Coordinates of C-alpha atoms and ligand atoms in Angstrom, one line a residue:
X1 CA -102.8 79.5 -151.3
X2 CA -100.1 79.3 -154.0
X3 CA -97.0 81.4 -154.1
X4 CA -95.3 81.3 -157.5
X5 CA -91.7 82.2 -157.1
X6 CA -90.5 83.7 -160.4
X7 CA -86.9 83.5 -159.2
X8 CA -84.5 84.9 -161.8
X9 CA -85.7 82.7 -164.7
X10 CA -85.1 84.7 -167.8
X11 CA -88.7 84.2 -169.0
X12 CA -89.8 86.2 -165.9
X13 CA -87.9 89.4 -166.8
X14 CA -90.0 92.5 -167.6
X15 CA -92.8 91.7 -170.0
X16 CA -92.4 88.0 -169.1
X17 CA -93.1 88.8 -165.5
X18 CA -96.2 90.7 -166.5
X19 CA -97.5 87.9 -168.6
X20 CA -96.9 85.3 -165.9
X21 CA -98.5 87.5 -163.3
X22 CA -101.5 87.9 -165.5
X23 CA -101.7 84.1 -165.6
X24 CA -101.6 83.9 -161.8
X25 CA -104.4 86.5 -161.6
X26 CA -106.6 84.7 -164.2
X27 CA -106.2 81.3 -162.6
X28 CA -106.8 82.7 -159.2
X29 CA -110.1 84.3 -160.3
X30 CA -111.1 81.1 -162.1
X31 CA -110.3 78.6 -159.4
X32 CA -110.9 80.9 -156.3
X33 CA -107.5 79.8 -154.9
X34 CA -105.3 82.7 -153.8
X35 CA -102.3 82.8 -156.1
X36 CA -99.6 85.4 -155.4
X37 CA -96.6 85.9 -157.8
X38 CA -93.3 86.3 -156.0
X39 CA -91.4 88.6 -158.3
X40 CA -88.2 90.5 -158.6
X41 CA -88.3 94.0 -157.0
X42 CA -87.5 95.3 -160.4
X43 CA -90.8 94.1 -161.8
X44 CA -93.1 94.5 -158.8
X45 CA -94.1 98.1 -159.4
X46 CA -95.1 97.6 -163.1
X47 CA -97.1 94.5 -162.2
X48 CA -98.9 96.3 -159.4
X49 CA -99.6 99.3 -161.6
X50 CA -100.9 97.4 -164.6
X51 CA -102.7 94.5 -162.9
X52 CA -103.7 95.9 -159.5
X53 CA -103.0 92.6 -157.9
X54 CA -101.3 91.3 -154.7
X55 CA -97.6 90.9 -155.2
X56 CA -94.7 89.7 -153.0
X57 CA -91.1 90.2 -153.7
X58 CA -88.3 87.6 -153.3
X59 CA -86.2 89.4 -150.7
X60 CA -86.0 92.4 -148.5
X61 CA -83.1 93.8 -146.6
X62 CA -82.6 94.9 -143.1
X63 CA -82.5 98.5 -143.8
X64 CA -84.0 101.7 -142.4
X65 CA -84.6 105.0 -144.1
X66 CA -81.2 106.2 -143.3
X67 CA -77.9 106.0 -145.1
X68 CA -77.9 102.7 -146.8
X69 CA -77.2 102.1 -150.5
X70 CA -78.6 99.5 -152.8
X71 CA -80.7 97.6 -150.3
X72 CA -84.4 96.7 -150.7
X73 CA -86.3 98.6 -148.0
X74 CA -89.5 96.9 -146.7
X75 CA -90.8 100.4 -146.0
X76 CA -90.2 101.5 -149.6
X77 CA -91.6 98.2 -150.9
X78 CA -94.8 98.8 -149.0
X79 CA -95.1 102.3 -150.2
X80 CA -94.7 101.0 -153.8
X81 CA -97.7 98.7 -153.2
X82 CA -95.8 95.5 -152.5
X83 CA -97.7 93.3 -150.0
X84 CA -94.9 91.3 -148.6
X85 CA -91.7 89.4 -149.1
X86 CA -89.9 86.1 -148.8
X87 CA -87.2 86.3 -146.2
X88 CA -84.2 83.9 -146.0
X89 CA -85.1 81.8 -149.1
X90 CA -82.5 79.1 -149.3
X91 CA -81.2 80.7 -152.5
X92 CA -80.8 84.0 -150.6
X93 CA -79.9 83.1 -147.1
X94 CA -79.3 85.6 -144.4
X95 CA -78.1 85.5 -140.8
X96 CA -80.7 84.6 -138.1
X97 CA -80.1 87.9 -136.4
X98 CA -80.8 89.7 -139.7
X99 CA -84.1 87.8 -140.1
X100 CA -85.2 88.9 -136.7
X101 CA -84.2 92.5 -137.3
X102 CA -86.1 92.5 -140.6
X103 CA -89.2 91.2 -138.9
X104 CA -88.8 93.8 -136.2
X105 CA -88.3 96.7 -138.5
X106 CA -90.8 95.9 -141.2
X107 CA -93.8 98.2 -141.4
X108 CA -97.1 97.0 -140.0
X109 CA -99.1 94.8 -142.4
X110 CA -96.1 94.1 -144.6
X111 CA -96.4 90.3 -144.9
X112 CA -93.3 88.3 -144.1
X113 CA -92.8 84.8 -145.3
X114 CA -89.7 83.3 -143.6
X115 CA -88.2 80.3 -145.3
X116 CA -86.7 77.5 -143.3
X117 CA -84.9 74.4 -144.6
X118 CA -85.3 71.9 -141.7
X119 CA -87.0 71.1 -138.4
X120 CA -83.6 71.7 -136.9
X121 CA -83.7 75.3 -138.0
X122 CA -87.2 75.6 -136.6
X123 CA -85.9 74.3 -133.2
X124 CA -82.8 76.5 -133.2
X125 CA -82.9 80.1 -134.4
X126 CA -86.4 80.1 -135.9
X127 CA -88.2 79.0 -132.8
X128 CA -89.5 82.3 -131.4
X129 CA -90.1 84.2 -134.6
X130 CA -93.5 85.4 -135.5
X131 CA -93.7 86.1 -139.3
X132 CA -96.9 86.2 -141.2
X133 CA -96.1 82.8 -142.7
X134 CA -93.4 80.1 -142.6
X135 CA -92.4 78.4 -145.7
X136 CA -90.7 75.0 -145.2
X137 CA -88.5 74.0 -148.2
X138 CA -85.8 71.3 -147.8
X139 CA -83.3 72.9 -150.2
X140 CA -81.9 69.6 -151.6
X141 CA -85.4 69.0 -153.1
X142 CA -85.7 72.3 -154.9
X143 CA -86.2 71.8 -158.6
X144 CA -86.4 68.0 -158.2
X145 CA -88.6 66.4 -160.9
X146 CA -89.3 63.1 -159.1
X147 CA -89.4 63.8 -155.4
X148 CA -90.9 66.6 -153.4
X149 CA -91.3 67.9 -149.9
X150 CA -94.7 66.1 -149.8
X151 CA -93.3 62.7 -150.8
X152 CA -90.1 62.9 -148.8
X153 CA -90.8 64.9 -145.7
X154 CA -94.5 64.4 -144.7
X155 CA -93.6 63.9 -141.0
X156 CA -91.6 67.1 -140.9
X157 CA -94.5 69.1 -142.5
X158 CA -96.7 67.8 -139.8
X159 CA -94.2 68.7 -137.0
X160 CA -93.7 72.2 -138.4
X161 CA -97.4 72.8 -138.7
X162 CA -97.8 71.9 -135.1
X163 CA -94.8 73.8 -133.9
X164 CA -95.8 77.1 -135.4
X165 CA -99.6 77.0 -135.1
X166 CA -101.4 79.3 -135.5
X167 CA -98.8 80.7 -138.0
X168 CA -99.8 79.4 -141.5
X169 CA -97.3 77.0 -143.1
X170 CA -96.5 76.8 -146.8
X171 CA -94.4 74.0 -148.2
X172 CA -92.2 73.9 -151.2
X173 CA -89.4 72.1 -153.1
X174 CA -90.1 69.7 -155.9
X175 CA -93.9 70.2 -155.9
X176 CA -95.4 69.4 -159.3
X177 CA -98.4 67.1 -158.9
X178 CA -101.9 67.3 -157.6
X179 CA -101.0 64.6 -155.2
X180 CA -98.2 66.8 -153.7
X181 CA -100.7 69.5 -153.1
X182 CA -103.3 67.2 -151.6
X183 CA -100.8 65.5 -149.2
X184 CA -99.5 68.9 -148.1
X185 CA -102.9 70.3 -147.3
X186 CA -103.9 67.1 -145.5
X187 CA -100.8 67.4 -143.3
X188 CA -102.0 70.9 -142.3
X189 CA -100.1 73.2 -144.7
X190 CA -102.0 76.3 -145.8
X191 CA -100.5 76.2 -149.3
X192 CA -97.5 75.7 -151.5
X193 CA -94.5 77.7 -152.6
X194 CA -93.6 76.6 -156.1
X195 CA -91.3 77.6 -159.0
X196 CA -89.9 75.3 -161.6
X197 CA -93.1 73.3 -162.4
X198 CA -94.8 76.5 -163.4
X199 CA -91.8 78.6 -164.6
X200 CA -90.3 76.0 -166.9
X201 CA -93.6 74.6 -168.3
X202 CA -94.5 75.2 -171.9
X203 CA -98.0 76.0 -170.6
X204 CA -97.7 77.6 -167.2
X205 CA -101.5 78.4 -167.1
X206 CA -102.4 74.7 -167.5
X207 CA -99.9 73.7 -164.8
X208 CA -101.3 76.3 -162.4
X209 CA -104.9 75.3 -163.1
X210 CA -104.0 71.7 -162.4
X211 CA -102.3 72.6 -159.0
X212 CA -105.0 75.0 -158.0
X213 CA -107.8 72.6 -158.7
X214 CA -106.2 70.1 -156.3
X215 CA -107.1 72.5 -153.5
X216 CA -110.8 71.8 -153.9
X217 CA -110.7 68.1 -154.5
Ligands
G3P301 O1 -89.4 79.1 -153.7 C1 -89.9 78.0 -154.3 C2 -88.8 77.1 -154.7 O2 -87.6 77.2 -154.0 C3 -89.2 75.7 -155.0 O3 -88.7 75.5 -156.2 O4 -88.6 74.6 -158.4 O5 -88.8 73.1 -156.4 O6 -90.7 74.4 -157.1 P1 -89.2 74.3 -157.1

């Protein structure tokens, strides 16, 4: 499985998001690897409407249907057709209690991907949580062009996979090569969470095909 985080890259605004989501859909159909775009809540509805595909958003808030203003409601997201959301991405961190509350208050079948930065975090506040998936991303490696979570933290990937089993683990930060994908899968990860290698590529489709192909080799 590949989650492509569109972040707030300008090329992923509006029509850009739609074009990139189309690429995710096409490559997924071609390679048979599940690829889910992780998009801004502002673009999610249009993508779902036009492409009828699975979409995650980058953040949801801890909010109910009552009197809150300007928050992203998991209930509303699900009603709009969004399948799930990242929670606590290291570029959008929230308090541990808030993470737990979001998990508790999210509607049934709304998929939650909780991001953690370290094994220490897994040992402390994230030890008893039961999201749909955990994404392990050491924040200092995000966007790195030479090193990745797979080259620098293989032993932590393995420990996190064991700790949370049977919850599927995704890994991210600096991933850009087939070798990164292969190592991650070999260590027990279910997939990758990726951004810059795809988002800043002059040919995102080619990049995605390269990474998706590594799932079957
Ligand atoms: O959410 C994915 C992201 O934080 C990893 O970013 O650019 O290192 O693939 P990147």
